[in-house]
Amino acid sequence: MTHRTLVRALLTSAVLAAGVMLAGCDSDQVSLATNAKANQPVPPKLIAAMAEKDMDLQSPILVRLFKQEAELEIWKQTRSGKFALLKTYPICRWSGDLGPKVREGDRQAPEGFYSINPSQMNPQSAYYLSFNTGYPNAFDKALGRTGSQLMVHGDCSSRGCYAMTDEQIAEIYSLGRESFFGGQKAFQLQAYPFKMTPVNMARHRNNPNMPFWKMIKEGYDHFEVTRQEPRVDFCERKYVFDAAKPADAKRDLVFDASAKCPAYVIPEEIASAVHEKEQKEAAETAKLVSKGTPVARLNTGIDGGMNAIFASKIPEGNTGLSEGGDSQALASMSLARAPGTIPGTVNPPKPNLAVQQDEPVVATTSSTASSASTRVASANASDKSASDKSTSDKSTSDKSEGFFSSFARKVGIGGTADASKTTAPAPAAAAPAKPKVAEAKPQSVVRVAPKAEPKQAAKPAPKPAVTTAAAAAPAPSSSTQLAGSAPVVQTNSFDTRFSAVK
């Protein structure tokens, strides 16, 4: 057993130290074999859950992120070759607005499909542990979008990232590490504004990001109907999912994010299942709209969100743009155990003072509420007590003030330096207009009906990683960008805590 542990430690060094760590993330390439944080074992409870769900410890994983629900899902491949949900983690903090990241410094957490390989894993993160999302991908670059160091990390602090607690990221990191041990070359990360349900699509129907969201919903639907990692390609500045070459094609498909799409087909069994799902959900969405489902408020001025389980533990805590922010919901969670240590320097989203108390709320199904309570109970049962975690293992050089002193300073108690920041938000009319956007689906796409396309059996091995290489293209004008290019109102809540590294 000791010999096997040593071999695995050496293998960790070879695999995860082979790639050069991204600039700003890793100043000294210390192998993971000597890093105790990065080599924490997968918890026994998770291993037991894998056994119950017919999963191997080192089988491939897939990650999904949802801003509005403030949840991170870990899916794992079963012995049947399909993926099943292993565990849902509440997100401690994410920043920005609902919508994709557009430019460096806009404080937006990215949305879209990304690929995480071993070189993107950072065992020396200033925020306990982290992995780089891979933003910008080829699609983002084709639109001239910029940004760097967009992470999933610990420390519950964000200025464009998805932040977990240290205990959570240690567990997530270990699952990624084991998948690499098992031979997975890269795992897919899917980041969404919300779960792509008819209720949410109806609620956000007037959002200018909707063309982009409908486009990535295709990938969401492909995964939902197949439970297989969708193949992702880019052409004509759009996403293409599970593309295959036509039966009469004489050469392999070549995709370029900025070039015209080649002739391709979607396997019939996938295309028909996705079409059926889309038709059914479109009808449900239309029904909700006809019944007067309220439209979600835009331009709230709130910087990101926080899962209710964390907001309930913080004085004056607020979930921001995430769900469950009313006082009654937070009060009901106040006695539940948080899944990890919340640092004293955490800065929750600011409440939206412009929201009226009698504003109508979008109706949700009973299954939604039941699912939410189940996820909280699961998180409480799976994670260790927050009191077992000491915050002394974090660097505190960039955390000069605690939450209470920060809160007092912001509301003007004991000083007037930031008094101007506590004034009421500007009227909605003062918000900058968002630029016009291009259609998400260019007309030149060719989908050829499949000819004698053999159905694919379930494959235990993961599909090829998301295509990330693409020819560099000049930044398009704002008139050709997809929805989501409007800047997000910036705040300085975390500027004193973040340096150039994550």
Coordinates of C-alpha atoms in Angstrom, one line a residue:
M1 CA 0.0 0.0 0.0
T2 CA 2.9 2.3 0.8
H3 CA 4.6 1.5 -2.4
R4 CA 1.4 2.3 -4.4
T5 CA 1.0 5.7 -2.6
L6 CA 4.6 6.6 -3.5
V7 CA 4.1 5.7 -7.1
R8 CA 0.9 7.8 -7.3
A9 CA 2.7 10.8 -5.7
L10 CA 5.5 10.5 -8.3
L11 CA 2.9 10.2 -11.1
T12 CA 1.2 13.4 -9.8
S13 CA 4.5 15.3 -10.2
A14 CA 5.0 14.0 -13.7
V15 CA 1.5 14.8 -14.9
L16 CA 0.7 18.1 -13.2
A17 CA 4.1 19.6 -13.3
A18 CA 4.6 18.7 -17.0
G19 CA 2.7 21.7 -18.3
V20 CA 4.0 25.2 -17.6
M21 CA 1.7 27.0 -15.1
L22 CA 0.0 30.2 -16.4
A23 CA 1.8 33.4 -15.7
G24 CA 0.6 35.0 -12.5
C25 CA -0.8 31.8 -11.1
D26 CA 2.3 29.9 -10.3
S27 CA 5.7 31.6 -9.5
D28 CA 7.5 28.4 -8.5
Q29 CA 6.6 25.1 -10.2
V30 CA 6.6 22.9 -7.1
S31 CA 5.4 19.4 -7.8
L32 CA 2.1 18.3 -6.3
A33 CA 3.9 15.4 -4.7
T34 CA 5.3 17.8 -2.1
N35 CA 2.1 19.9 -1.8
A36 CA -0.1 18.6 1.0
K37 CA -3.1 20.7 0.1
A38 CA -3.2 19.4 -3.5
N39 CA -2.8 15.8 -2.4
Q40 CA -5.6 15.6 0.0
P41 CA -7.5 12.3 -0.5
V42 CA -11.0 12.2 -1.8
P43 CA -13.3 12.0 1.3
P44 CA -14.6 8.5 2.2
K45 CA -18.2 9.7 1.9
L46 CA -17.6 10.7 -1.7
I47 CA -15.9 7.4 -2.5
A48 CA -18.9 5.5 -1.0
A49 CA -21.3 7.7 -3.1
M50 CA -19.3 6.7 -6.2
A51 CA -19.6 3.0 -5.4
E52 CA -23.4 3.4 -5.0
K53 CA -23.6 5.1 -8.4
D54 CA -21.4 2.6 -10.2
M55 CA -18.5 5.1 -10.6
D56 CA -14.8 4.5 -10.5
L57 CA -12.6 6.8 -8.4
Q58 CA -10.5 7.8 -11.5
S59 CA -13.3 7.9 -14.1
P60 CA -13.7 11.2 -16.0
I61 CA -15.5 14.2 -14.5
L62 CA -17.5 17.1 -15.9
V63 CA -18.3 20.4 -14.1
R64 CA -21.3 22.7 -14.5
L65 CA -21.7 26.1 -12.9
F66 CA -24.9 28.2 -12.4
K67 CA -24.8 31.8 -11.3
Q68 CA -28.4 32.4 -10.4
E69 CA -28.6 29.2 -8.4
A70 CA -25.0 29.7 -7.1
E71 CA -24.2 26.1 -7.5
L72 CA -21.3 24.0 -8.9
E73 CA -22.1 20.4 -10.0
I74 CA -19.6 17.6 -10.3
W75 CA -20.7 14.9 -12.8
K76 CA -18.8 11.7 -13.1
Q77 CA -18.8 9.0 -15.7
T78 CA -20.3 5.7 -14.6
R79 CA -19.3 2.2 -15.9
S80 CA -22.0 2.5 -18.5
G81 CA -20.1 5.3 -20.2
K82 CA -22.7 8.0 -19.3
F83 CA -22.3 10.8 -16.7
A84 CA -24.3 11.0 -13.5
L85 CA -24.4 13.7 -10.9
L86 CA -22.1 13.0 -8.0
K87 CA -22.4 16.1 -5.9
T88 CA -23.7 19.7 -5.9
Y89 CA -21.6 22.4 -4.1
P90 CA -23.1 25.8 -3.1
I91 CA -20.9 28.6 -4.5
C92 CA -19.7 30.9 -1.8
R93 CA -19.2 34.0 -4.1
W94 CA -19.3 34.9 -7.8
S95 CA -19.0 38.4 -9.3
G96 CA -20.4 40.4 -12.1
D97 CA -23.8 40.1 -13.7
L98 CA -25.7 37.4 -15.5
G99 CA -24.1 37.2 -18.9
P100 CA -20.7 36.4 -20.5
K101 CA -17.4 38.1 -19.7
V102 CA -16.5 40.7 -22.3
R103 CA -13.3 42.5 -21.4
E104 CA -10.4 42.5 -18.9
G105 CA -11.4 44.2 -15.7
D106 CA -15.2 44.0 -16.1
R107 CA -15.5 41.8 -13.0
Q108 CA -17.5 39.3 -14.9
A109 CA -17.4 35.6 -14.2
P110 CA -17.3 33.8 -17.6
E111 CA -20.1 31.8 -19.2
G112 CA -19.7 29.2 -21.9
F113 CA -17.8 25.9 -22.5
Y114 CA -14.2 25.6 -21.4
S115 CA -11.6 22.8 -21.2
I116 CA -9.4 22.2 -18.1
N117 CA -6.2 20.3 -18.5
P118 CA -3.5 19.4 -15.9
S119 CA -1.4 22.6 -16.6
Q120 CA -4.4 24.7 -15.5
M121 CA -4.5 23.2 -12.0
N122 CA -2.7 25.5 -9.5
P123 CA -1.6 23.9 -6.3
Q124 CA 0.0 27.1 -5.1
S125 CA -2.9 29.5 -5.4
A126 CA -3.0 32.5 -3.1
Y127 CA -6.6 31.4 -2.6
Y128 CA -5.8 27.9 -1.2
L129 CA -6.2 25.9 -4.4
S130 CA -7.5 26.8 -7.9
F131 CA -7.8 25.8 -11.5
N132 CA -8.0 28.2 -14.5
T133 CA -11.2 28.1 -16.5
G134 CA -9.4 28.6 -19.8
Y135 CA -11.2 31.9 -20.6
P136 CA -11.0 33.2 -23.3
N137 CA -11.7 30.2 -25.5
A138 CA -11.7 30.4 -29.4
F139 CA -15.2 31.8 -29.5
D140 CA -14.4 34.6 -27.0
K141 CA -11.2 35.5 -28.9
A142 CA -13.2 35.6 -32.2
L143 CA -15.4 38.3 -30.7
G144 CA -12.3 40.2 -29.4
R145 CA -13.1 39.5 -25.8
T146 CA -10.3 39.8 -23.3
G147 CA -9.5 38.7 -19.8
S148 CA -7.1 36.4 -17.9
Q149 CA -6.7 34.5 -14.7
L150 CA -10.4 33.6 -14.4
M151 CA -10.4 30.9 -11.8
V152 CA -12.4 28.5 -9.7
H153 CA -10.7 28.8 -6.3
G154 CA -11.1 28.9 -2.5
D155 CA -11.2 31.8 0.0
C156 CA -14.8 32.9 -0.9
S157 CA -13.7 36.1 -2.6
S158 CA -14.2 37.0 -6.3
R159 CA -13.6 39.7 -8.8
G160 CA -14.4 37.7 -11.9
C161 CA -14.0 34.2 -10.6
Y162 CA -16.2 31.5 -9.0
A163 CA -15.1 31.2 -5.4
M164 CA -15.7 28.3 -3.1
T165 CA -14.6 27.7 0.5
D166 CA -11.2 26.2 1.1
E167 CA -12.8 22.9 2.1
Q168 CA -14.9 22.7 -1.0
I169 CA -12.1 23.5 -3.5
A170 CA -9.9 20.9 -1.8
E171 CA -12.5 18.3 -2.5
I172 CA -13.2 19.5 -6.1
Y173 CA -9.5 19.7 -6.8
S174 CA -9.0 16.1 -5.6
L175 CA -11.7 14.9 -8.0
G176 CA -10.0 16.6 -10.9
R177 CA -6.7 15.2 -9.9
E178 CA -8.0 11.6 -9.8
S179 CA -9.6 12.0 -13.2
F180 CA -6.2 12.9 -14.6
F181 CA -4.7 9.9 -12.9
G182 CA -7.4 7.8 -14.7
G183 CA -6.3 9.1 -18.1
Q184 CA -8.7 12.0 -18.7
K185 CA -6.7 14.6 -20.7
A186 CA -9.0 17.5 -19.9
F187 CA -12.4 17.9 -18.2
Q188 CA -15.1 20.1 -19.5
L189 CA -16.4 23.1 -17.6
Q190 CA -19.9 24.4 -18.6
A191 CA -20.8 27.8 -17.1
Y192 CA -24.4 29.1 -17.3
P193 CA -26.3 32.1 -16.1
F194 CA -28.9 29.8 -14.6
K195 CA -30.4 26.4 -15.2
M196 CA -31.8 26.4 -18.7
T197 CA -35.4 25.6 -17.7
P198 CA -38.6 27.0 -19.2
V199 CA -39.3 29.1 -16.0
N200 CA -35.9 30.8 -16.3
M201 CA -36.0 31.3 -20.0
A202 CA -39.4 33.0 -19.6
R203 CA -38.2 35.1 -16.7
H204 CA -35.2 36.4 -18.7
R205 CA -36.9 36.6 -22.1
N206 CA -36.1 40.3 -22.5
N207 CA -32.5 40.1 -21.5
P208 CA -30.1 41.3 -24.3
N209 CA -27.9 38.2 -23.6
M210 CA -30.7 35.8 -24.6
P211 CA -29.3 35.1 -28.2
F212 CA -26.1 34.0 -26.5
W213 CA -27.9 32.0 -23.9
K214 CA -30.0 30.2 -26.5
M215 CA -26.8 29.2 -28.3
I216 CA -25.1 27.7 -25.2
K217 CA -28.5 26.1 -24.3
E218 CA -28.0 23.8 -27.3
G219 CA -24.9 22.3 -25.5
Y220 CA -26.9 22.2 -22.3
D221 CA -29.6 20.2 -24.1
H222 CA -27.1 17.9 -25.8
F223 CA -25.7 16.9 -22.4
E224 CA -29.1 16.6 -20.9
V225 CA -30.4 14.1 -23.5
T226 CA -27.2 12.1 -23.9
R227 CA -25.5 12.3 -20.5
Q228 CA -22.3 12.4 -22.5
E229 CA -19.7 15.2 -22.7
P230 CA -20.7 17.1 -25.8
R231 CA -18.0 17.7 -28.4
V232 CA -17.5 21.5 -28.8
D233 CA -16.3 23.3 -31.9
F234 CA -16.5 26.9 -33.0
C235 CA -17.1 28.6 -36.4
E236 CA -18.7 31.8 -37.7
R237 CA -18.3 33.2 -34.1
K238 CA -20.7 30.6 -32.6
Y239 CA -20.7 27.3 -30.8
V240 CA -21.3 24.0 -32.6
F241 CA -22.1 20.9 -30.6
D242 CA -21.4 17.2 -31.5
A243 CA -20.7 18.0 -35.1
A244 CA -19.7 15.0 -37.3
K245 CA -18.7 14.8 -41.0
P246 CA -21.3 13.8 -43.6
A247 CA -21.2 10.2 -44.8
D248 CA -19.9 11.3 -48.2
A249 CA -17.2 13.6 -46.9
K250 CA -13.7 12.9 -48.1
R251 CA -11.8 14.8 -45.5
D252 CA -12.1 15.5 -41.8
L253 CA -13.9 18.6 -40.5
V254 CA -11.8 21.7 -39.9
F255 CA -13.4 24.4 -37.7
D256 CA -12.2 28.0 -37.3
A257 CA -14.0 30.3 -34.9
S258 CA -13.8 33.2 -37.3
A259 CA -14.3 31.3 -40.6
K260 CA -17.3 29.8 -42.3
C261 CA -18.6 26.6 -40.9
P262 CA -17.8 23.4 -42.9
A263 CA -20.7 21.1 -43.9
Y264 CA -21.4 18.9 -40.9
V265 CA -24.2 16.8 -39.5
I266 CA -25.5 16.1 -36.0
P267 CA -25.9 12.4 -35.3
E268 CA -29.6 11.6 -35.8
E269 CA -30.2 10.1 -32.4
I270 CA -28.9 13.2 -30.8
A271 CA -30.5 15.7 -33.1
S272 CA -34.0 14.2 -32.8
A273 CA -33.8 14.0 -29.0
V274 CA -32.6 17.6 -28.7
H275 CA -35.2 18.8 -31.1
E276 CA -38.0 17.1 -29.2
K277 CA -36.7 18.6 -25.9
E278 CA -36.5 22.1 -27.4
Q279 CA -40.0 21.9 -28.9
K280 CA -41.5 20.8 -25.6
E281 CA -39.7 23.5 -23.5
A282 CA -40.4 26.2 -26.1
A283 CA -44.1 25.5 -25.6
E284 CA -43.8 25.5 -21.8
T285 CA -42.0 28.9 -22.0
A286 CA -44.6 30.4 -24.3
K287 CA -47.3 29.2 -21.8
L288 CA -45.5 30.8 -18.9
V289 CA -45.2 34.1 -20.8
S290 CA -48.9 34.1 -21.8
K291 CA -49.7 33.6 -18.1
G292 CA -47.8 36.8 -17.3
T293 CA -44.6 35.5 -15.8
P294 CA -42.8 38.6 -14.6
V295 CA -39.6 39.6 -16.4
A296 CA -36.4 39.6 -14.3
R297 CA -35.1 43.1 -13.4
L298 CA -32.1 44.3 -15.4
N299 CA -29.2 46.5 -14.4
T300 CA -29.6 46.0 -10.7
G301 CA -26.1 47.3 -9.9
I302 CA -25.4 44.3 -7.7
D303 CA -22.0 42.7 -8.0
G304 CA -22.6 39.0 -8.3
G305 CA -24.1 36.6 -5.9
M306 CA -23.7 34.1 -3.1
N307 CA -25.5 30.9 -2.2
A308 CA -28.1 31.4 0.5
I309 CA -26.5 28.9 2.9
F310 CA -23.4 31.2 3.1
A311 CA -25.4 34.5 3.1
S312 CA -27.4 33.2 6.1
K313 CA -24.2 33.0 8.2
I314 CA -23.2 36.7 7.6
P315 CA -24.6 39.7 9.4
E316 CA -26.6 41.6 6.9
G317 CA -25.8 38.9 4.4
N318 CA -27.4 39.0 1.0
T319 CA -27.5 36.6 -2.0
G320 CA -27.3 39.4 -4.5
L321 CA -28.2 38.1 -8.0
S322 CA -28.5 34.5 -6.7
E323 CA -31.7 32.9 -5.5
G324 CA -33.1 32.7 -2.0
G325 CA -32.2 36.2 -0.8
D326 CA -35.4 37.0 1.1
S327 CA -35.0 37.4 4.9
Q328 CA -37.4 34.5 5.6
A329 CA -35.4 32.0 3.4
L330 CA -32.1 33.1 5.0
A331 CA -33.5 32.9 8.5
S332 CA -34.6 29.3 7.8
M333 CA -31.0 28.4 6.9
S334 CA -29.3 30.2 9.8
L335 CA -29.1 27.1 11.9
A336 CA -27.8 24.8 9.1
R337 CA -24.1 24.1 9.0
A338 CA -22.2 25.9 6.3
P339 CA -20.1 23.7 3.9
G340 CA -16.7 25.1 4.8
T341 CA -15.1 28.1 6.6
I342 CA -16.3 31.6 5.7
P343 CA -13.3 34.0 6.1
G344 CA -13.9 37.1 8.1
T345 CA -12.9 39.2 5.2
V346 CA -15.8 38.0 3.0
N347 CA -17.7 40.8 1.3
P348 CA -21.3 39.7 0.4
P349 CA -23.2 41.2 -2.5
K350 CA -24.9 44.5 -1.7
P351 CA -28.7 44.5 -1.5
N352 CA -30.6 46.2 -4.2
L353 CA -32.3 49.2 -2.4
A354 CA -34.4 50.0 -5.6
V355 CA -36.4 46.7 -5.4
Q356 CA -39.9 47.3 -4.2
Q357 CA -41.1 45.0 -1.4
D358 CA -44.3 44.1 -3.3
E359 CA -42.5 43.2 -6.5
P360 CA -44.0 40.0 -8.0
V361 CA -41.9 36.8 -7.8
V362 CA -41.7 34.2 -10.5
A363 CA -43.6 31.1 -9.5
T364 CA -41.5 27.9 -9.2
T365 CA -42.5 24.3 -9.0
S366 CA -42.6 22.4 -5.8
S367 CA -40.0 20.1 -7.2
T368 CA -37.6 23.1 -7.4
A369 CA -38.1 23.9 -3.8
S370 CA -37.7 20.3 -2.8
S371 CA -34.5 20.0 -4.9
A372 CA -33.0 23.1 -3.2
S373 CA -33.7 21.8 0.3
T374 CA -32.3 18.4 -0.7
R375 CA -29.1 20.0 -2.0
V376 CA -28.6 22.0 1.2
A377 CA -29.1 18.9 3.3
S378 CA -26.7 17.0 1.2
A379 CA -24.1 19.7 1.5
N380 CA -24.5 19.8 5.3
A381 CA -24.2 16.0 5.5
S382 CA -21.1 15.7 3.2
D383 CA -18.9 18.6 4.4
K384 CA -17.0 18.8 7.6
S385 CA -17.9 21.3 10.3
A386 CA -16.6 24.8 9.6
S387 CA -15.2 25.0 13.1
D388 CA -12.7 22.2 12.3
K389 CA -11.0 24.5 9.7
S390 CA -8.5 27.1 10.9
T391 CA -8.0 30.2 8.8
S392 CA -4.4 30.5 10.0
D393 CA -3.2 28.6 6.9
K394 CA -4.2 31.4 4.6
S395 CA -2.0 34.3 3.7
T396 CA -3.3 37.4 5.5
S397 CA -1.0 40.0 4.0
D398 CA -3.6 41.2 1.6
K399 CA -6.5 41.0 4.1
S400 CA -6.0 44.0 6.3
E401 CA -9.5 44.5 7.5
G402 CA -12.3 42.2 8.6
F403 CA -15.9 42.1 7.6
F404 CA -17.3 44.2 10.4
S405 CA -14.7 46.9 10.1
S406 CA -15.2 46.9 6.3
F407 CA -18.9 47.2 6.8
A408 CA -18.6 50.0 9.3
R409 CA -16.3 51.9 6.9
K410 CA -18.7 51.5 4.0
V411 CA -21.7 52.8 5.9
G412 CA -19.7 55.8 7.3
I413 CA -19.1 54.7 10.9
G414 CA -15.7 55.8 12.1
G415 CA -14.6 57.5 8.9
T416 CA -15.8 59.3 5.8
A417 CA -13.3 58.0 3.2
D418 CA -16.0 55.9 1.4
A419 CA -19.0 58.0 2.3
S420 CA -19.7 58.7 -1.4
K421 CA -20.1 55.0 -2.1
T422 CA -23.1 54.6 0.2
T423 CA -25.4 57.0 -1.6
A424 CA -28.6 55.6 -3.2
P425 CA -28.1 54.0 -6.6
A426 CA -28.5 56.2 -9.7
P427 CA -31.8 56.1 -11.6
A428 CA -32.1 53.4 -14.2
A429 CA -32.1 56.0 -16.9
A430 CA -28.5 56.8 -16.1
A431 CA -27.3 53.3 -17.0
P432 CA -25.3 53.1 -20.3
A433 CA -27.2 51.6 -23.2
K434 CA -26.0 48.1 -24.3
P435 CA -24.7 47.9 -27.8
K436 CA -26.7 46.1 -30.5
V437 CA -25.7 42.5 -31.1
A438 CA -25.5 40.2 -34.1
E439 CA -27.6 37.1 -34.5
A440 CA -26.4 34.1 -32.6
K441 CA -26.9 31.8 -35.6
P442 CA -25.5 32.9 -39.0
Q443 CA -27.5 31.8 -42.0
S444 CA -24.6 29.9 -43.6
V445 CA -24.7 26.9 -41.3
V446 CA -25.2 23.7 -43.2
R447 CA -26.7 20.7 -41.5
V448 CA -26.8 17.7 -43.8
A449 CA -29.2 14.9 -43.1
P450 CA -27.2 11.8 -41.9
K451 CA -26.7 9.0 -44.4
A452 CA -26.2 5.5 -42.9
E453 CA -24.7 7.1 -39.8
P454 CA -24.1 4.3 -37.4
K455 CA -25.4 4.8 -33.9
Q456 CA -22.6 5.1 -31.4
A457 CA -22.5 2.8 -28.4
A458 CA -21.8 4.1 -25.0
K459 CA -18.1 4.8 -24.7
P460 CA -16.5 4.7 -21.3
A461 CA -13.6 6.8 -22.6
P462 CA -14.1 10.6 -22.6
K463 CA -14.8 12.4 -25.8
P464 CA -12.1 14.7 -27.2
A465 CA -11.5 17.8 -25.2
V466 CA -13.1 21.1 -26.2
T467 CA -11.3 22.6 -29.2
T468 CA -9.4 25.6 -28.0
A469 CA -7.0 26.3 -30.9
A470 CA -8.3 28.8 -33.4
A471 CA -6.8 31.3 -35.8
A472 CA -6.5 34.8 -34.2
A473 CA -9.0 37.2 -35.6
P474 CA -9.2 41.0 -35.3
A475 CA -11.5 42.3 -32.7
P476 CA -14.9 42.9 -34.3
S477 CA -16.8 46.1 -33.9
S478 CA -19.5 46.3 -31.2
S479 CA -22.2 45.8 -33.9
T480 CA -21.0 42.3 -34.5
Q481 CA -20.7 41.1 -31.0
L482 CA -23.2 38.7 -29.4
A483 CA -25.4 39.8 -26.6
G484 CA -23.6 40.3 -23.3
S485 CA -21.0 42.8 -24.5
A486 CA -22.3 45.6 -22.2
P487 CA -20.0 46.5 -19.4
V488 CA -20.8 45.6 -15.9
V489 CA -21.0 48.3 -13.2
Q490 CA -17.7 48.0 -11.4
T491 CA -17.2 48.2 -7.6
N492 CA -14.1 48.2 -5.5
S493 CA -15.2 45.8 -2.9
F494 CA -12.3 43.3 -3.6
D495 CA -9.7 45.5 -5.3
T496 CA -7.7 45.9 -2.0
R497 CA -7.6 42.1 -1.6
F498 CA -6.6 40.9 -5.1
S499 CA -3.2 41.3 -6.8
A500 CA -2.2 40.1 -10.2
V501 CA -2.4 36.5 -9.2
K502 CA -5.1 34.2 -8.2

